[in-house]
Amino acid sequence: MGTFKAIRIDKAEKGTAAALTQFDEAELMDGDVTIRVEWSDLNYKDGLAVTGKAPVVRRFPMIAGIDLAGTVEQSTHPHWKAGDKVICTGWGMGETHLGAYAEKARVKGDWLVRLPDAMSMRDAMAIGTAGFTAMLAVLALEQQGLTPNHGPMVVTGAAGGVGSVATALLSKLGYHVIASTGRVSEANYLKGLGAAEVIDRNELSGPAKPLARERWAGGIDSVGSTTLANVLSMTKYRGAVAACGLAAGMDLPASVAPFILRGVCLLGIDSVMCPMGLRKTAWNRLAGDLDPAKLTEITHEIGIDEVIAAAAKIIAGQVRGRVVVKIL
Ligand code: NDP
């Protein structure tokens, strides 16, 4: 057994420390599929793990990285054989199970999704957990019965990873998208993704009234806190909002008024433990519903040696769209 390159997180005197180093293959955790990792990406959660800003990492040493795309090297799982191209997102990778910023990973075969035919590994990671979560939010809104005829959709944190993919997806599906951002300088970028309107996030960041003027049929929120409370208070009768993030905070200083007076629904979105049937549906929809040109526009590429610096930037809100990480 040899070693491979990885971003390793260890406990430090104060918090945790991340370093790009050699990792011993003998230290890989149990799993029935060993993967040669070719691409990964950078999500907000990766930023938290690598910077140590929140206790995302639950085991030490850890290899950071919650998403990977790669080729199966060895498998004792009945569904997978050497040479298969796979995606793995969530399931505790980079948190409780050694993760994706590494040339090698060993995971459970039950966690894997086959790379869709029309999708490259790089594109799969350009989508990554953030894009997958945006798709889960769209599916939840559709399941709630919402269509473009019901009215506009607001997307908060629109210039971020979830927000950028959500904007592109909803506009492709025919929605009038209202993109809320703190970076109004990115208005052209957001309009290029299909936003019909761009609003300043300050409009949604103050204390929320129980009910406010009805502005949208629903939305996708990756910000949480007072932003989500405002989004709910401005949602039309029988609308629905998919909540998937906490970029501004984990609290929800809202009232029950939108729920009990307007029949508004709040839909919770989790990508980490998402069941396999829904995962496959979401990846197949992403292969068809996300315009490849928009995905290219959203994405920029870095090497594994640039991840630690990029992690600090995503936490500072300085990353636009999606970051894809070339591992091999
Ligand atoms: P990004 O950092 O790429 O995007 C977050 C965006 O939120 C920023 O770009 C910014 O958008 C906005 N934002 C940041 N800070 C604030 C603030 N203080 N107030 C208001 N808006 C703010 O992260 P991701 O897209 O990767 O993730 C977004 C959120 O979704 C995170 O909280 C993440 O943990 C969560 N998430 C949850 C998942 C789940 O399974 N439920 C899966 C994936 C992500 P702008 O500049 O446009 O204002």
XYZ file of C-alpha atoms and ligand atoms in Angstrom:
376
model
C 0.000 0.000 0.000
C 1.184 3.498 -0.776
C 0.271 7.054 -0.045
C -1.811 9.588 -1.946
C -2.270 13.347 -1.975
C -5.054 14.689 0.261
C -6.243 17.692 2.242
C -6.008 16.447 5.778
C -7.695 18.076 8.778
C -6.201 17.494 12.198
C -6.997 18.816 15.649
C -4.761 21.736 16.526
C -4.029 23.633 19.718
C -6.778 26.079 18.750
C -9.491 24.370 16.712
C -8.342 22.471 13.635
C -5.631 22.732 10.972
C -5.843 21.828 7.276
C -2.871 20.884 5.091
C -2.272 19.375 1.669
C -0.162 16.328 2.449
C 0.412 12.636 1.734
C -2.164 10.294 3.279
C -1.475 6.648 4.021
C -3.729 4.281 2.045
C -3.776 1.936 5.038
C -5.684 4.656 6.953
C -8.655 4.615 4.531
C -11.922 3.752 6.263
C -14.121 0.738 5.610
C -16.139 0.607 2.419
C -16.819 -1.807 -0.418
C -15.800 0.478 -3.299
C -12.420 2.158 -3.819
C -12.482 5.124 -6.202
C -9.815 7.035 -8.112
C -11.066 10.577 -7.487
C -10.753 12.808 -10.536
C -12.869 15.871 -9.714
C -14.334 17.499 -6.610
C -15.751 20.946 -5.849
C -16.084 23.566 -3.145
C -19.282 24.060 -1.174
C -20.018 26.376 1.744
C -19.792 23.341 4.039
C -16.306 22.554 2.691
C -15.378 26.132 3.553
C -16.596 25.601 7.122
C -14.691 22.292 7.417
C -11.388 23.501 5.960
C -11.315 26.805 7.859
C -12.630 25.151 11.043
C -15.206 27.943 11.358
C -17.905 25.471 12.361
C -17.586 21.960 13.780
C -18.354 20.153 10.531
C -15.540 17.615 10.995
C -16.475 14.929 13.486
C -13.484 12.568 13.214
C -9.722 13.130 13.140
C -7.727 12.810 11.049
C -10.246 13.754 8.349
C -9.893 14.225 4.621
C -12.072 17.231 3.736
C -14.385 17.377 0.717
C -18.067 16.392 0.572
C -18.378 15.651 -3.189
C -16.451 13.495 -5.629
C -16.584 12.170 -9.145
C -14.244 9.413 -10.177
C -13.661 5.927 -11.522
C -14.128 2.728 -9.550
C -10.784 0.978 -8.990
C -11.969 -1.936 -6.881
C -15.388 -3.120 -5.767
C -16.959 -5.952 -3.823
C -20.380 -4.283 -4.152
C -22.740 -6.096 -6.562
C -23.716 -2.928 -8.491
C -20.218 -1.586 -9.155
C -17.169 -2.838 -11.024
C -13.748 -1.450 -11.867
C -14.003 1.213 -14.561
C -17.507 2.489 -13.596
C -17.794 6.266 -13.497
C -19.528 7.433 -10.334
C -20.669 10.446 -8.318
C -20.746 10.529 -4.530
C -22.144 13.494 -2.595
C -22.908 13.849 1.094
C -23.466 10.792 3.312
C -21.033 12.329 5.816
C -18.013 12.412 3.501
C -15.648 15.056 4.833
C -17.563 15.035 8.134
C -17.594 11.521 9.627
C -16.143 9.583 6.664
C -12.845 10.368 4.884
C -13.745 12.697 2.040
C -13.144 13.870 -1.480
C -10.056 16.124 -1.562
C -7.848 13.116 -2.187
C -6.612 11.008 -5.044
C -8.337 7.997 -3.507
C -11.555 7.381 -1.583
C -13.174 4.280 -0.128
C -16.932 4.479 0.422
C -20.078 2.364 0.547
C -21.337 1.276 -2.860
C -24.858 2.129 -1.652
C -23.859 5.813 -1.630
C -22.938 5.991 -5.312
C -24.850 7.354 -8.294
C -23.810 6.406 -11.822
C -22.538 9.397 -13.796
C -25.349 10.265 -16.270
C -24.378 9.430 -19.895
C -24.533 12.990 -21.118
C -22.529 14.429 -18.211
C -18.765 14.757 -17.754
C -17.243 14.237 -14.314
C -16.178 17.879 -14.352
C -19.760 19.016 -15.024
C -21.066 16.690 -12.295
C -18.797 18.443 -9.815
C -19.580 21.878 -11.242
C -23.110 20.972 -10.135
C -22.017 19.158 -6.939
C -23.942 19.264 -3.676
C -24.925 22.894 -4.256
C -26.515 22.224 -7.660
C -27.987 18.929 -6.513
C -29.591 20.778 -3.587
C -30.991 23.424 -5.939
C -32.554 20.606 -7.984
C -33.993 18.977 -4.841
C -35.569 22.344 -4.027
C -37.083 22.602 -7.510
C -38.456 19.059 -7.221
C -39.994 19.891 -3.822
C -41.672 23.019 -5.224
C -43.000 21.028 -8.186
C -44.299 18.330 -5.844
C -46.120 21.114 -4.039
C -47.894 21.846 -7.318
C -46.153 25.108 -8.217
C -45.743 26.004 -11.888
C -44.553 29.176 -13.677
C -48.249 30.190 -13.987
C -48.479 30.652 -10.221
C -46.132 33.657 -10.249
C -42.502 34.668 -9.706
C -39.922 32.702 -7.717
C -37.402 34.410 -5.465
C -33.892 32.968 -5.100
C -31.822 34.247 -2.166
C -28.031 34.085 -2.006
C -28.425 34.135 -5.768
C -24.773 34.699 -6.671
C -23.670 31.729 -4.519
C -23.489 28.089 -5.596
C -27.011 26.936 -4.701
C -28.433 30.283 -5.790
C -26.714 30.361 -9.185
C -27.859 26.861 -10.119
C -31.360 27.534 -8.740
C -31.588 30.693 -10.866
C -30.472 28.853 -14.015
C -32.801 25.898 -13.394
C -35.911 27.935 -12.579
C -35.455 30.232 -15.563
C -34.966 27.250 -17.913
C -38.228 25.838 -16.536
C -40.015 29.066 -17.447
C -40.234 30.846 -14.096
C -39.935 34.608 -13.655
C -36.938 34.567 -11.312
C -36.287 37.350 -8.801
C -32.660 37.017 -7.721
C -31.750 38.481 -4.330
C -28.069 39.273 -3.836
C -25.711 41.345 -1.736
C -23.566 41.774 -4.826
C -25.649 43.971 -7.091
C -22.446 44.316 -9.145
C -23.269 40.748 -10.234
C -26.632 41.791 -11.741
C -25.433 41.092 -15.291
C -24.137 37.666 -14.266
C -27.512 36.837 -12.687
C -29.467 38.151 -15.684
C -27.225 36.020 -17.890
C -28.331 32.998 -15.851
C -31.942 33.921 -16.536
C -32.963 36.183 -13.642
C -35.769 38.510 -14.744
C -35.176 40.874 -11.806
C -32.286 41.410 -9.414
C -32.983 42.860 -5.945
C -30.639 43.966 -3.155
C -30.617 41.456 -0.302
C -30.979 44.355 2.163
C -34.646 44.418 1.152
C -35.000 41.021 2.845
C -32.524 41.209 5.704
C -34.291 43.391 8.305
C -36.794 42.139 10.901
C -39.753 40.509 9.128
C -43.373 41.606 9.498
C -45.770 38.722 10.185
C -47.307 39.382 6.751
C -46.089 41.704 4.015
C -47.169 42.507 0.468
C -47.446 39.281 -1.589
C -44.527 39.353 -4.047
C -43.847 35.774 -5.162
C -45.441 32.353 -5.445
C -42.443 30.799 -3.765
C -38.719 30.621 -3.591
C -35.473 28.848 -2.897
C -33.640 30.165 0.145
C -30.029 29.386 0.991
C -29.655 32.223 3.504
C -31.988 31.450 6.467
C -32.530 33.808 9.433
C -34.430 37.089 8.801
C -34.086 36.591 5.026
C -36.165 33.419 5.107
C -38.620 35.090 7.496
C -39.076 37.967 5.019
C -39.384 35.597 2.060
C -42.158 33.710 3.873
C -43.992 36.904 4.829
C -44.006 38.005 1.160
C -45.144 34.669 -0.283
C -48.520 34.600 -2.024
C -51.560 32.656 -0.879
C -50.857 28.856 -1.077
C -47.285 29.419 -2.162
C -44.248 27.428 -1.008
C -40.645 28.125 -0.063
C -37.832 25.570 -0.094
C -35.323 26.221 2.712
C -31.886 24.748 2.199
C -29.280 26.989 3.791
C -28.050 29.128 6.636
C -25.536 31.512 5.059
C -26.867 34.340 7.269
C -27.725 32.222 10.292
C -29.509 29.173 11.598
C -32.278 31.080 13.352
C -35.717 31.722 11.869
C -37.283 34.816 13.458
C -40.631 34.396 11.688
C -44.287 34.267 12.642
C -46.820 31.548 11.877
C -48.982 34.095 10.015
C -47.907 33.063 6.473
C -48.699 29.414 7.298
C -52.063 29.873 8.973
C -53.407 32.894 7.079
C -52.015 32.277 3.589
C -51.553 28.502 3.606
C -47.873 28.982 2.736
C -45.724 25.838 2.965
C -42.122 25.729 4.153
C -40.289 22.815 2.521
C -37.121 21.496 4.156
C -34.330 20.363 1.847
C -31.539 17.996 2.883
C -28.987 16.721 0.408
C -26.736 14.724 2.745
C -28.945 11.755 3.609
C -31.278 12.150 0.628
C -32.649 8.704 -0.327
C -31.248 7.007 -3.437
C -34.453 7.111 -5.537
C -34.693 10.886 -5.193
C -30.941 11.252 -5.841
C -31.252 9.442 -9.163
C -34.280 11.538 -10.144
C -32.452 14.753 -9.299
C -29.276 13.833 -11.228
C -31.300 12.782 -14.271
C -33.242 16.050 -14.171
C -29.974 18.002 -13.829
C -28.645 16.246 -16.936
C -31.643 17.585 -18.897
C -32.768 20.813 -17.226
C -29.500 22.647 -16.669
C -28.240 24.534 -19.686
C -24.563 23.453 -20.195
C -23.618 26.965 -21.347
C -24.993 28.407 -18.096
C -23.131 25.781 -16.077
C -19.923 26.876 -17.804
C -20.727 30.501 -16.987
C -21.299 29.618 -13.309
C -18.110 27.577 -12.868
C -14.445 28.247 -12.378
C -11.736 25.651 -11.889
C -8.976 25.395 -9.274
C -6.391 22.745 -8.380
C -6.330 20.789 -5.127
C -3.433 23.032 -4.001
C -5.765 26.072 -4.137
C -8.595 24.635 -2.020
C -7.418 25.915 1.366
C -7.274 29.536 0.149
C -10.601 29.190 -1.685
C -12.251 27.822 1.478
C -11.596 31.098 3.301
C -13.043 33.006 0.357
C -16.328 31.070 0.221
C -16.872 31.715 3.932
C -16.211 35.425 3.329
C -18.931 35.403 0.615
C -16.339 36.177 -2.075
C -16.957 33.171 -4.328
C -19.330 33.588 -7.256
C -21.189 30.545 -8.552
C -19.426 27.213 -8.375
C -15.827 26.141 -7.911
C -14.751 22.839 -9.438
C -11.574 21.185 -8.114
C -9.284 19.164 -10.374
C -7.870 16.340 -8.303
C -6.009 14.291 -10.942
P -22.143 29.988 -1.233
O -21.211 30.623 -0.262
O -21.695 29.683 -2.605
O -23.466 30.890 -1.352
C -24.063 31.500 -0.241
C -24.585 32.857 -0.660
O -25.387 33.365 0.386
C -23.490 33.896 -0.857
O -22.899 33.831 -2.120
C -24.279 35.171 -0.669
O -24.995 35.427 -1.869
C -25.300 34.782 0.402
N -24.872 35.204 1.737
C -23.708 34.909 2.364
N -23.662 35.483 3.567
C -24.834 36.157 3.697
C -25.378 36.961 4.742
N -24.729 37.170 5.868
N -26.614 37.485 4.535
C -27.297 37.261 3.397
N -26.817 36.519 2.386
C -25.606 35.974 2.547
O -22.676 28.662 -0.520
P -23.502 27.425 -1.155
O -24.336 27.912 -2.266
O -22.590 26.288 -1.307
O -24.454 27.096 0.081
C -25.466 28.006 0.452
C -26.102 27.592 1.758
O -26.827 26.383 1.564
C -25.100 27.313 2.890
O -25.651 27.742 4.105
C -24.972 25.818 2.871
O -24.572 25.307 4.113
C -26.384 25.407 2.496
N -26.471 24.118 1.851
C -27.348 23.212 2.352
C -27.510 22.004 1.769
C -28.542 21.065 2.278
O -28.437 19.858 2.071
N -29.582 21.568 2.924
C -26.666 21.581 0.651
C -25.839 22.648 0.103
C -25.732 23.861 0.727
P -25.052 36.889 -2.532
O -23.626 37.332 -2.656
O -25.734 36.666 -3.832
O -25.838 37.737 -1.592
